[in-house]
Amino acid sequence: MPPDAPDPTLREQQEMLAAARGDVQAFERLVATYQKPLVNFFVRSGVSSDAEDCAQRTFLRIWNYRHRYRPTAKFSTFLWMVARQVFLDEVRHRSRKERLHKAFGKEQPGEAAPNHETGPDVASAVARLPKALRQTVLMAFMQGLKYEAIARELDVPLGTVKSRIFHALRRMRKFLEEE
Amino acid sequence: MKSFATRFRRQTLGLAEREPSPDFVQRVMAAIGQEPPVRKGSHWGVALAAAAGIAVLVSVYLAGTFAIGGGQEVVQARRWLLERQGGDGLWHAEAFGGDGHYTPALTALALVALRNEAGAREAVAKGVSALAASMPVRYDAQSEAYNLTLGAYALAVLSRSGGYPEARKVLSTALARLKGHQTAAGGWSYDGSDGNTALTA
């Protein structure tokens, strides 16, 4: 990085703090920076046929919670935490709708079909994992982070990340076989 | 195991990267413009909570004073509720497609709806015992805050007539816990912010 270029982490923290003070343009720059990784996070998660809708909801939630942001961690940490919560909410919302459809035995008109690129069951299986395993799987497979980066982010040894991935995949396979 | 891992990797990381729509940023910013203002330190949330609280108080007052309940729709609705009470006395959120963590809150609302139903005394008594036993002991998770506030509301309404001694005991504990979580702005919230409409109401 050139010596005069601002550190991206610091710049994003400053932009988020500016957004918290009502600077809409600062927030717009953050949206522009993270729109692609966030949309692809939801594409890979298979949680919804409309990944852009989920990404938009993530940004809206960040905007609504902007006063709670504290620059003690990277902005991206805050963003991915909110994205994972949107993912969970989406899976739960969809599960509720599916149970209602089954209970009442009819299709709801205008409902979005599940995303079969990854498959609806896989998203549900990820959501059923314990938090630590789910977080690691989402970071590795949906965010596309390397195991070393996950270990740094979560402040755990590399072996713990590998072990969590192993156990998460084993549990997910079991969930899917049960269904 | 290896084949599952490979397949999962292919179905996630193996997917071609998608470009967001050219107008994505514009749509997000337009949506932000449509969101209601949420300002730190404002009394917006408290005002909304107060309005909702008044609405609830008025409806409780009306229900108690004028004994709404003669309409056929109301009778059918109460019967529908009665038929869906679980064997343990609770109304289980999962049975309605909801999140099971909110079963105490759902039970609380069902009990308030049924409290004046002459043919539901046994069901209400069973429900009150079950609700009293399932009241959360903490106020940490969102579901605990919601269950505690709605549970306390139902127990307060139901024990007003002097019955249900077990409800009164649990109620006093719940109220003490709730008092400890009132925000500086006078409301109740999930996260220490000014106040949440449903909880404060």
mmCIF file of C-alpha atoms in Angstrom:
data_model
loop_
_atom_site.group_PDB
_atom_site.id
_atom_site.type_symbol
_atom_site.label_atom_id
_atom_site.label_comp_id
_atom_site.label_asym_id
_atom_site.label_seq_id
_atom_site.Cartn_x
_atom_site.Cartn_y
_atom_site.Cartn_z
ATOM 1 C CA MET A 1 0.000 0.000 0.000
ATOM 2 C CA PRO A 2 1.427 3.467 -0.817
ATOM 3 C CA PRO A 3 2.342 5.385 2.342
ATOM 4 C CA ASP A 4 -0.183 8.136 1.710
ATOM 5 C CA ALA A 5 -3.119 5.790 1.025
ATOM 6 C CA PRO A 6 -5.491 5.607 3.984
ATOM 7 C CA ASP A 7 -5.845 2.223 5.633
ATOM 8 C CA PRO A 8 -9.098 0.753 4.231
ATOM 9 C CA THR A 9 -10.106 -0.542 7.652
ATOM 10 C CA LEU A 10 -9.674 2.869 9.220
ATOM 11 C CA ARG A 11 -11.370 4.588 6.289
ATOM 12 C CA GLU A 12 -14.401 2.306 6.567
ATOM 13 C CA GLN A 13 -14.620 2.876 10.305
ATOM 14 C CA GLN A 14 -14.560 6.622 9.704
ATOM 15 C CA GLU A 15 -17.198 6.312 6.981
ATOM 16 C CA MET A 16 -19.456 4.291 9.279
ATOM 17 C CA LEU A 17 -19.006 6.831 12.074
ATOM 18 C CA ALA A 18 -19.852 9.576 9.592
ATOM 19 C CA ALA A 19 -22.927 7.586 8.510
ATOM 20 C CA ALA A 20 -23.963 7.339 12.170
ATOM 21 C CA ARG A 21 -23.890 11.143 12.249
ATOM 22 C CA GLY A 22 -26.224 11.192 9.237
ATOM 23 C CA ASP A 23 -23.697 11.378 6.392
ATOM 24 C CA VAL A 24 -25.639 9.561 3.679
ATOM 25 C CA GLN A 25 -22.805 9.817 1.131
ATOM 26 C CA ALA A 26 -20.392 8.064 3.471
ATOM 27 C CA PHE A 27 -22.887 5.240 3.837
ATOM 28 C CA GLU A 28 -23.364 5.114 0.071
ATOM 29 C CA ARG A 29 -19.615 4.540 -0.343
ATOM 30 C CA LEU A 30 -19.814 1.581 2.057
ATOM 31 C CA VAL A 31 -22.776 0.147 0.144
ATOM 32 C CA ALA A 32 -20.859 0.481 -3.116
ATOM 33 C CA THR A 33 -17.796 -1.245 -1.609
ATOM 34 C CA TYR A 34 -19.646 -4.194 -0.121
ATOM 35 C CA GLN A 35 -22.564 -4.704 -2.503
ATOM 36 C CA LYS A 36 -20.887 -7.436 -4.544
ATOM 37 C CA PRO A 37 -19.474 -9.575 -1.692
ATOM 38 C CA LEU A 38 -22.757 -9.268 0.167
ATOM 39 C CA VAL A 39 -24.949 -10.237 -2.798
ATOM 40 C CA ASN A 40 -22.690 -13.227 -3.463
ATOM 41 C CA PHE A 41 -22.840 -14.220 0.210
ATOM 42 C CA PHE A 42 -26.605 -14.604 -0.161
ATOM 43 C CA VAL A 43 -26.300 -16.280 -3.578
ATOM 44 C CA ARG A 44 -24.022 -18.917 -2.023
ATOM 45 C CA SER A 45 -26.164 -19.298 1.072
ATOM 46 C CA GLY A 46 -29.068 -20.451 -1.102
ATOM 47 C CA VAL A 47 -31.408 -18.829 1.352
ATOM 48 C CA SER A 48 -33.465 -16.848 -1.062
ATOM 49 C CA SER A 49 -34.217 -16.592 -4.741
ATOM 50 C CA ASP A 50 -33.523 -12.906 -4.416
ATOM 51 C CA ALA A 51 -30.040 -12.418 -3.025
ATOM 52 C CA GLU A 52 -30.208 -8.693 -3.722
ATOM 53 C CA ASP A 53 -33.274 -8.369 -1.523
ATOM 54 C CA CYS A 54 -31.382 -9.949 1.398
ATOM 55 C CA ALA A 55 -28.345 -7.753 0.724
ATOM 56 C CA GLN A 56 -30.572 -4.690 0.685
ATOM 57 C CA ARG A 57 -32.141 -5.701 3.993
ATOM 58 C CA THR A 58 -28.672 -6.085 5.480
ATOM 59 C CA PHE A 59 -27.736 -2.541 4.513
ATOM 60 C CA LEU A 60 -31.050 -1.208 5.792
ATOM 61 C CA ARG A 61 -30.542 -2.924 9.107
ATOM 62 C CA ILE A 62 -27.023 -1.479 9.371
ATOM 63 C CA TRP A 63 -28.404 1.968 8.614
ATOM 64 C CA ASN A 64 -31.114 1.590 11.255
ATOM 65 C CA TYR A 65 -28.579 0.371 13.811
ATOM 66 C CA ARG A 66 -25.880 2.836 12.795
ATOM 67 C CA HIS A 67 -25.907 4.571 16.190
ATOM 68 C CA ARG A 68 -24.914 1.314 17.851
ATOM 69 C CA TYR A 69 -21.746 0.954 15.779
ATOM 70 C CA ARG A 70 -18.593 1.317 17.853
ATOM 71 C CA PRO A 71 -15.238 1.479 16.066
ATOM 72 C CA THR A 72 -13.750 -1.238 18.260
ATOM 73 C CA ALA A 73 -13.828 -3.706 15.366
ATOM 74 C CA LYS A 74 -13.600 -3.506 11.607
ATOM 75 C CA PHE A 75 -16.706 -2.270 9.811
ATOM 76 C CA SER A 76 -16.721 -5.514 7.821
ATOM 77 C CA THR A 77 -17.011 -7.504 11.072
ATOM 78 C CA PHE A 78 -20.147 -5.528 11.913
ATOM 79 C CA LEU A 79 -21.497 -5.987 8.371
ATOM 80 C CA TRP A 80 -20.989 -9.761 8.270
ATOM 81 C CA MET A 81 -22.506 -10.163 11.703
ATOM 82 C CA VAL A 82 -25.656 -8.408 10.484
ATOM 83 C CA ALA A 83 -25.604 -10.414 7.225
ATOM 84 C CA ARG A 84 -25.494 -13.692 9.164
ATOM 85 C CA GLN A 85 -28.472 -12.546 11.214
ATOM 86 C CA VAL A 86 -30.408 -11.653 8.047
ATOM 87 C CA PHE A 87 -29.554 -15.132 6.714
ATOM 88 C CA LEU A 88 -30.922 -16.770 9.879
ATOM 89 C CA ASP A 89 -34.058 -14.630 9.882
ATOM 90 C CA GLU A 90 -34.664 -15.485 6.223
ATOM 91 C CA VAL A 91 -34.328 -19.231 6.833
ATOM 92 C CA ARG A 92 -36.642 -19.072 9.848
ATOM 93 C CA HIS A 93 -39.158 -16.958 7.963
ATOM 94 C CA ARG A 94 -39.122 -19.413 5.080
ATOM 95 C CA SER A 95 -39.448 -22.414 7.419
ATOM 96 C CA ARG A 96 -42.478 -20.807 9.038
ATOM 97 C CA LYS A 97 -44.063 -20.254 5.638
ATOM 98 C CA GLU A 98 -43.334 -23.824 4.576
ATOM 99 C CA ARG A 99 -44.884 -25.195 7.771
ATOM 100 C CA LEU A 100 -47.941 -23.019 7.207
ATOM 101 C CA HIS A 101 -48.219 -24.218 3.607
ATOM 102 C CA LYS A 102 -48.070 -27.791 4.817
ATOM 103 C CA ALA A 103 -50.573 -27.126 7.615
ATOM 104 C CA PHE A 104 -53.080 -25.492 5.315
ATOM 105 C CA GLY A 105 -52.234 -27.568 2.241
ATOM 106 C CA LYS A 106 -52.142 -24.812 -0.309
ATOM 107 C CA GLU A 107 -49.625 -22.794 -2.200
ATOM 108 C CA GLN A 108 -49.396 -19.086 -1.553
ATOM 109 C CA PRO A 109 -49.616 -17.112 -4.761
ATOM 110 C CA GLY A 110 -46.703 -14.878 -5.540
ATOM 111 C CA GLU A 111 -44.295 -16.644 -3.183
ATOM 112 C CA ALA A 112 -40.683 -16.642 -4.284
ATOM 113 C CA ALA A 113 -39.371 -20.104 -5.061
ATOM 114 C CA PRO A 114 -36.375 -21.317 -3.042
ATOM 115 C CA ASN A 115 -32.994 -20.947 -4.637
ATOM 116 C CA HIS A 116 -32.110 -24.363 -6.012
ATOM 117 C CA GLU A 117 -28.589 -23.356 -6.922
ATOM 118 C CA THR A 118 -27.528 -24.250 -3.406
ATOM 119 C CA GLY A 119 -30.805 -25.775 -2.362
ATOM 120 C CA PRO A 120 -33.267 -24.893 0.344
ATOM 121 C CA ASP A 121 -32.290 -27.859 2.523
ATOM 122 C CA VAL A 122 -28.658 -26.826 2.698
ATOM 123 C CA ALA A 123 -29.598 -23.371 3.972
ATOM 124 C CA SER A 124 -31.807 -24.941 6.631
ATOM 125 C CA ALA A 125 -29.045 -27.366 7.592
ATOM 126 C CA VAL A 126 -26.599 -24.472 8.024
ATOM 127 C CA ALA A 127 -29.141 -22.587 10.136
ATOM 128 C CA ARG A 128 -29.594 -25.597 12.422
ATOM 129 C CA LEU A 129 -25.908 -25.714 13.332
ATOM 130 C CA PRO A 130 -24.742 -24.407 16.727
ATOM 131 C CA LYS A 131 -23.617 -20.801 16.516
ATOM 132 C CA ALA A 132 -19.861 -21.395 16.460
ATOM 133 C CA LEU A 133 -20.094 -24.024 13.700
ATOM 134 C CA ARG A 134 -22.611 -21.985 11.703
ATOM 135 C CA GLN A 135 -20.487 -18.861 11.891
ATOM 136 C CA THR A 136 -17.417 -20.755 10.682
ATOM 137 C CA VAL A 137 -19.281 -22.406 7.799
ATOM 138 C CA LEU A 138 -20.796 -19.112 6.676
ATOM 139 C CA MET A 139 -17.399 -17.412 6.803
ATOM 140 C CA ALA A 140 -15.670 -20.200 4.880
ATOM 141 C CA PHE A 141 -18.232 -21.126 2.265
ATOM 142 C CA MET A 142 -20.468 -18.087 1.859
ATOM 143 C CA GLN A 143 -18.034 -15.246 2.556
ATOM 144 C CA GLY A 144 -15.256 -17.245 0.913
ATOM 145 C CA LEU A 145 -12.635 -16.528 3.596
ATOM 146 C CA LYS A 146 -9.515 -18.668 3.916
ATOM 147 C CA TYR A 147 -9.233 -20.738 7.068
ATOM 148 C CA GLU A 148 -6.286 -18.611 8.252
ATOM 149 C CA ALA A 149 -8.353 -15.438 7.885
ATOM 150 C CA ILE A 150 -11.235 -17.013 9.826
ATOM 151 C CA ALA A 151 -8.843 -18.012 12.611
ATOM 152 C CA ARG A 152 -7.575 -14.418 12.828
ATOM 153 C CA GLU A 153 -11.078 -12.957 12.704
ATOM 154 C CA LEU A 154 -12.433 -15.272 15.399
ATOM 155 C CA ASP A 155 -9.191 -15.265 17.373
ATOM 156 C CA VAL A 156 -9.026 -19.064 17.524
ATOM 157 C CA PRO A 157 -6.278 -21.503 16.429
ATOM 158 C CA LEU A 158 -6.291 -22.683 12.821
ATOM 159 C CA GLY A 159 -6.910 -26.235 14.031
ATOM 160 C CA THR A 160 -10.134 -25.096 15.703
ATOM 161 C CA VAL A 161 -11.407 -23.680 12.412
ATOM 162 C CA LYS A 162 -10.628 -26.944 10.586
ATOM 163 C CA SER A 163 -12.237 -28.972 13.336
ATOM 164 C CA ARG A 164 -15.370 -26.791 13.290
ATOM 165 C CA ILE A 165 -15.672 -27.163 9.527
ATOM 166 C CA PHE A 166 -15.298 -30.933 9.797
ATOM 167 C CA HIS A 167 -17.955 -31.257 12.507
ATOM 168 C CA ALA A 168 -20.277 -28.780 10.807
ATOM 169 C CA LEU A 169 -20.204 -30.674 7.516
ATOM 170 C CA ARG A 170 -20.746 -33.966 9.303
ATOM 171 C CA ARG A 171 -23.780 -32.581 11.129
ATOM 172 C CA MET A 172 -25.178 -30.996 7.992
ATOM 173 C CA ARG A 173 -24.899 -34.247 6.085
ATOM 174 C CA LYS A 174 -26.741 -35.964 8.938
ATOM 175 C CA PHE A 175 -29.493 -33.324 8.944
ATOM 176 C CA LEU A 176 -29.939 -33.711 5.209
ATOM 177 C CA GLU A 177 -30.031 -37.516 5.385
ATOM 178 C CA GLU A 178 -32.721 -37.341 8.075
ATOM 179 C CA GLU A 179 -34.975 -35.190 5.885
ATOM 180 C CA MET B 1 -18.062 -37.355 4.024
ATOM 181 C CA LYS B 2 -15.516 -36.195 1.488
ATOM 182 C CA SER B 3 -18.057 -36.312 -1.331
ATOM 183 C CA PHE B 4 -20.503 -34.222 0.714
ATOM 184 C CA ALA B 5 -17.800 -31.643 1.454
ATOM 185 C CA THR B 6 -16.855 -31.506 -2.225
ATOM 186 C CA ARG B 7 -20.472 -31.136 -3.295
ATOM 187 C CA PHE B 8 -21.104 -28.430 -0.701
ATOM 188 C CA ARG B 9 -17.995 -26.546 -1.768
ATOM 189 C CA ARG B 10 -19.096 -26.754 -5.410
ATOM 190 C CA GLN B 11 -22.588 -25.530 -4.526
ATOM 191 C CA THR B 12 -21.265 -22.525 -2.624
ATOM 192 C CA LEU B 13 -17.774 -21.360 -3.511
ATOM 193 C CA GLY B 14 -18.057 -23.035 -6.925
ATOM 194 C CA LEU B 15 -20.897 -20.766 -8.010
ATOM 195 C CA ALA B 16 -20.022 -18.088 -10.516
ATOM 196 C CA GLU B 17 -19.777 -14.647 -8.908
ATOM 197 C CA ARG B 18 -22.794 -12.494 -9.607
ATOM 198 C CA GLU B 19 -22.636 -8.802 -10.354
ATOM 199 C CA PRO B 20 -25.219 -6.760 -8.465
ATOM 200 C CA SER B 21 -27.753 -4.898 -10.600
ATOM 201 C CA PRO B 22 -26.403 -1.570 -11.870
ATOM 202 C CA ASP B 23 -28.993 0.295 -9.796
ATOM 203 C CA PHE B 24 -28.439 -1.704 -6.571
ATOM 204 C CA VAL B 25 -26.742 1.113 -4.636
ATOM 205 C CA GLN B 26 -29.387 3.549 -5.816
ATOM 206 C CA ARG B 27 -32.170 1.225 -4.623
ATOM 207 C CA VAL B 28 -30.572 0.808 -1.203
ATOM 208 C CA MET B 29 -30.184 4.541 -0.800
ATOM 209 C CA ALA B 30 -33.777 5.123 -1.941
ATOM 210 C CA ALA B 31 -34.982 2.543 0.582
ATOM 211 C CA ILE B 32 -33.027 4.276 3.341
ATOM 212 C CA GLY B 33 -34.833 7.457 2.474
ATOM 213 C CA GLN B 34 -38.116 5.624 3.073
ATOM 214 C CA GLU B 35 -37.175 4.279 6.479
ATOM 215 C CA PRO B 36 -38.664 6.038 9.516
ATOM 216 C CA PRO B 37 -36.136 8.246 11.309
ATOM 217 C CA VAL B 38 -34.421 6.517 14.219
ATOM 218 C CA ARG B 39 -32.454 9.112 16.129
ATOM 219 C CA LYS B 40 -30.337 8.480 19.154
ATOM 220 C CA GLY B 41 -31.792 10.183 22.168
ATOM 221 C CA SER B 42 -35.036 11.063 20.412
ATOM 222 C CA HIS B 43 -38.397 10.350 21.967
ATOM 223 C CA TRP B 44 -39.757 8.786 18.784
ATOM 224 C CA GLY B 45 -39.761 5.234 20.127
ATOM 225 C CA VAL B 46 -41.146 6.313 23.486
ATOM 226 C CA ALA B 47 -43.974 8.229 21.820
ATOM 227 C CA LEU B 48 -44.899 5.249 19.681
ATOM 228 C CA ALA B 49 -44.742 2.977 22.702
ATOM 229 C CA ALA B 50 -46.982 5.324 24.662
ATOM 230 C CA ALA B 51 -49.527 5.399 21.833
ATOM 231 C CA ALA B 52 -49.562 1.623 21.580
ATOM 232 C CA GLY B 53 -49.778 1.317 25.360
ATOM 233 C CA ILE B 54 -52.828 3.566 25.445
ATOM 234 C CA ALA B 55 -54.401 1.454 22.693
ATOM 235 C CA VAL B 56 -53.835 -1.712 24.725
ATOM 236 C CA LEU B 57 -55.176 -0.134 27.925
ATOM 237 C CA VAL B 58 -58.284 1.095 26.119
ATOM 238 C CA SER B 59 -58.949 -2.329 24.612
ATOM 239 C CA VAL B 60 -58.483 -4.040 28.006
ATOM 240 C CA TYR B 61 -60.802 -1.494 29.599
ATOM 241 C CA LEU B 62 -63.425 -1.995 26.925
ATOM 242 C CA ALA B 63 -63.184 -5.775 27.060
ATOM 243 C CA GLY B 64 -63.610 -5.761 30.830
ATOM 244 C CA THR B 65 -66.360 -3.169 30.951
ATOM 245 C CA PHE B 66 -68.588 -4.110 28.072
ATOM 246 C CA ALA B 67 -67.842 -7.846 28.043
ATOM 247 C CA ILE B 68 -67.350 -8.146 24.320
ATOM 248 C CA GLY B 69 -68.027 -11.727 23.374
ATOM 249 C CA GLY B 70 -71.515 -12.044 21.978
ATOM 250 C CA GLY B 71 -70.508 -11.997 18.312
ATOM 251 C CA GLN B 72 -70.471 -15.289 16.473
ATOM 252 C CA GLU B 73 -67.005 -14.567 15.061
ATOM 253 C CA VAL B 74 -65.596 -14.027 18.535
ATOM 254 C CA VAL B 75 -67.188 -17.240 19.807
ATOM 255 C CA GLN B 76 -65.703 -19.149 16.874
ATOM 256 C CA ALA B 77 -62.311 -17.555 17.379
ATOM 257 C CA ARG B 78 -62.282 -18.492 21.057
ATOM 258 C CA ARG B 79 -63.319 -22.053 20.236
ATOM 259 C CA TRP B 80 -60.565 -22.212 17.627
ATOM 260 C CA LEU B 81 -58.047 -21.109 20.250
ATOM 261 C CA LEU B 82 -59.343 -23.606 22.812
ATOM 262 C CA GLU B 83 -59.008 -26.478 20.371
ATOM 263 C CA ARG B 84 -55.364 -25.610 19.837
ATOM 264 C CA GLN B 85 -54.220 -25.637 23.445
ATOM 265 C CA GLY B 86 -51.499 -28.224 23.998
ATOM 266 C CA GLY B 87 -51.918 -31.078 26.449
ATOM 267 C CA ASP B 88 -49.459 -29.312 28.767
ATOM 268 C CA GLY B 89 -51.652 -26.195 28.891
ATOM 269 C CA LEU B 90 -49.498 -24.091 26.563
ATOM 270 C CA TRP B 91 -50.178 -22.757 23.086
ATOM 271 C CA HIS B 92 -47.099 -23.873 21.181
ATOM 272 C CA ALA B 93 -45.792 -21.387 18.646
ATOM 273 C CA GLU B 94 -44.431 -24.194 16.441
ATOM 274 C CA ALA B 95 -47.968 -25.502 15.926
ATOM 275 C CA PHE B 96 -48.781 -22.247 14.145
ATOM 276 C CA GLY B 97 -45.583 -22.135 12.123
ATOM 277 C CA GLY B 98 -43.839 -19.880 14.648
ATOM 278 C CA ASP B 99 -40.615 -19.996 16.604
ATOM 279 C CA GLY B 100 -40.928 -22.279 19.646
ATOM 280 C CA HIS B 101 -39.016 -19.814 21.810
ATOM 281 C CA TYR B 102 -42.123 -17.600 21.853
ATOM 282 C CA THR B 103 -44.541 -20.185 23.238
ATOM 283 C CA PRO B 104 -44.955 -18.437 26.647
ATOM 284 C CA ALA B 105 -45.826 -15.136 24.929
ATOM 285 C CA LEU B 106 -48.328 -16.850 22.637
ATOM 286 C CA THR B 107 -49.860 -18.624 25.627
ATOM 287 C CA ALA B 108 -50.121 -15.294 27.442
ATOM 288 C CA LEU B 109 -52.107 -13.737 24.603
ATOM 289 C CA ALA B 110 -54.360 -16.782 24.252
ATOM 290 C CA LEU B 111 -55.131 -16.681 27.986
ATOM 291 C CA VAL B 112 -56.027 -12.991 27.883
ATOM 292 C CA ALA B 113 -58.377 -13.715 24.986
ATOM 293 C CA LEU B 114 -60.062 -16.599 26.809
ATOM 294 C CA ARG B 115 -60.206 -15.210 30.337
ATOM 295 C CA ASN B 116 -63.903 -14.299 30.226
ATOM 296 C CA GLU B 117 -65.031 -17.429 28.389
ATOM 297 C CA ALA B 118 -67.353 -19.347 30.708
ATOM 298 C CA GLY B 119 -66.584 -22.714 29.102
ATOM 299 C CA ALA B 120 -62.835 -22.209 29.246
ATOM 300 C CA ARG B 121 -62.223 -21.949 32.984
ATOM 301 C CA GLU B 122 -60.429 -25.268 33.249
ATOM 302 C CA ALA B 123 -58.332 -24.573 30.156
ATOM 303 C CA VAL B 124 -57.413 -21.104 31.437
ATOM 304 C CA ALA B 125 -56.460 -22.455 34.872
ATOM 305 C CA LYS B 126 -54.272 -25.085 33.240
ATOM 306 C CA GLY B 127 -52.786 -22.455 30.934
ATOM 307 C CA VAL B 128 -52.035 -20.084 33.823
ATOM 308 C CA SER B 129 -50.161 -22.829 35.697
ATOM 309 C CA ALA B 130 -48.229 -23.729 32.549
ATOM 310 C CA LEU B 131 -47.418 -20.091 31.806
ATOM 311 C CA ALA B 132 -46.295 -19.468 35.383
ATOM 312 C CA ALA B 133 -43.993 -22.486 35.132
ATOM 313 C CA SER B 134 -42.535 -21.400 31.790
ATOM 314 C CA MET B 135 -41.889 -17.726 32.578
ATOM 315 C CA PRO B 136 -38.260 -16.836 31.762
ATOM 316 C CA VAL B 137 -35.890 -16.166 34.621
ATOM 317 C CA ARG B 138 -33.701 -13.877 32.528
ATOM 318 C CA TYR B 139 -34.137 -10.830 30.284
ATOM 319 C CA ASP B 140 -31.199 -11.428 27.945
ATOM 320 C CA ALA B 141 -32.440 -12.908 24.682
ATOM 321 C CA GLN B 142 -35.099 -11.218 22.578
ATOM 322 C CA SER B 143 -37.508 -14.089 23.225
ATOM 323 C CA GLU B 144 -36.942 -13.836 26.997
ATOM 324 C CA ALA B 145 -37.730 -10.127 27.034
ATOM 325 C CA TYR B 146 -40.857 -10.691 24.948
ATOM 326 C CA ASN B 147 -42.034 -13.691 26.974
ATOM 327 C CA LEU B 148 -41.393 -11.918 30.259
ATOM 328 C CA THR B 149 -43.280 -8.742 29.330
ATOM 329 C CA LEU B 150 -46.259 -10.465 27.718
ATOM 330 C CA GLY B 151 -46.333 -13.170 30.375
ATOM 331 C CA ALA B 152 -46.374 -10.538 33.127
ATOM 332 C CA TYR B 153 -49.140 -8.659 31.306
ATOM 333 C CA ALA B 154 -51.299 -11.799 31.086
ATOM 334 C CA LEU B 155 -50.652 -12.821 34.689
ATOM 335 C CA ALA B 156 -51.523 -9.292 35.869
ATOM 336 C CA VAL B 157 -54.820 -9.335 33.959
ATOM 337 C CA LEU B 158 -55.722 -12.858 35.066
ATOM 338 C CA SER B 159 -54.824 -12.456 38.733
ATOM 339 C CA ARG B 160 -56.679 -9.148 39.040
ATOM 340 C CA SER B 161 -59.863 -10.941 40.050
ATOM 341 C CA GLY B 162 -58.065 -12.511 43.002
ATOM 342 C CA GLY B 163 -57.652 -16.010 41.636
ATOM 343 C CA TYR B 164 -54.597 -17.972 40.600
ATOM 344 C CA PRO B 165 -52.292 -17.577 43.639
ATOM 345 C CA GLU B 166 -49.412 -19.202 41.747
ATOM 346 C CA ALA B 167 -49.793 -16.516 39.077
ATOM 347 C CA ARG B 168 -49.523 -13.708 41.636
ATOM 348 C CA LYS B 169 -46.310 -15.097 43.037
ATOM 349 C CA VAL B 170 -44.694 -15.454 39.622
ATOM 350 C CA LEU B 171 -46.053 -12.066 38.624
ATOM 351 C CA SER B 172 -44.377 -10.246 41.497
ATOM 352 C CA THR B 173 -41.029 -11.834 40.573
ATOM 353 C CA ALA B 174 -41.533 -10.939 36.906
ATOM 354 C CA LEU B 175 -42.483 -7.345 37.725
ATOM 355 C CA ALA B 176 -39.415 -6.920 39.913
ATOM 356 C CA ARG B 177 -37.278 -8.198 37.059
ATOM 357 C CA LEU B 178 -38.981 -5.890 34.578
ATOM 358 C CA LYS B 179 -38.466 -2.860 36.836
ATOM 359 C CA GLY B 180 -34.760 -3.584 36.776
ATOM 360 C CA HIS B 181 -34.721 -3.381 32.980
ATOM 361 C CA GLN B 182 -36.593 -0.133 32.453
ATOM 362 C CA THR B 183 -34.561 2.173 30.226
ATOM 363 C CA ALA B 184 -33.577 5.720 31.115
ATOM 364 C CA ALA B 185 -36.256 6.943 28.697
ATOM 365 C CA GLY B 186 -38.916 5.054 30.638
ATOM 366 C CA GLY B 187 -39.524 2.198 28.215
ATOM 367 C CA TRP B 188 -38.457 -1.391 27.866
ATOM 368 C CA SER B 189 -36.247 -2.577 25.056
ATOM 369 C CA TYR B 190 -34.427 -5.631 23.786
ATOM 370 C CA ASP B 191 -31.046 -3.974 23.706
ATOM 371 C CA GLY B 192 -30.885 -0.967 26.003
ATOM 372 C CA SER B 193 -32.136 1.508 23.390
ATOM 373 C CA ASP B 194 -34.886 4.001 24.313
ATOM 374 C CA GLY B 195 -37.760 1.576 24.120
ATOM 375 C CA ASN B 196 -39.543 -1.011 22.048
ATOM 376 C CA THR B 197 -43.222 -0.474 21.315
ATOM 377 C CA ALA B 198 -44.412 -4.020 21.979
ATOM 378 C CA LEU B 199 -42.423 -4.502 25.163
ATOM 379 C CA THR B 200 -43.316 -1.139 26.672
ATOM 380 C CA ALA B 201 -46.994 -1.509 25.779
#
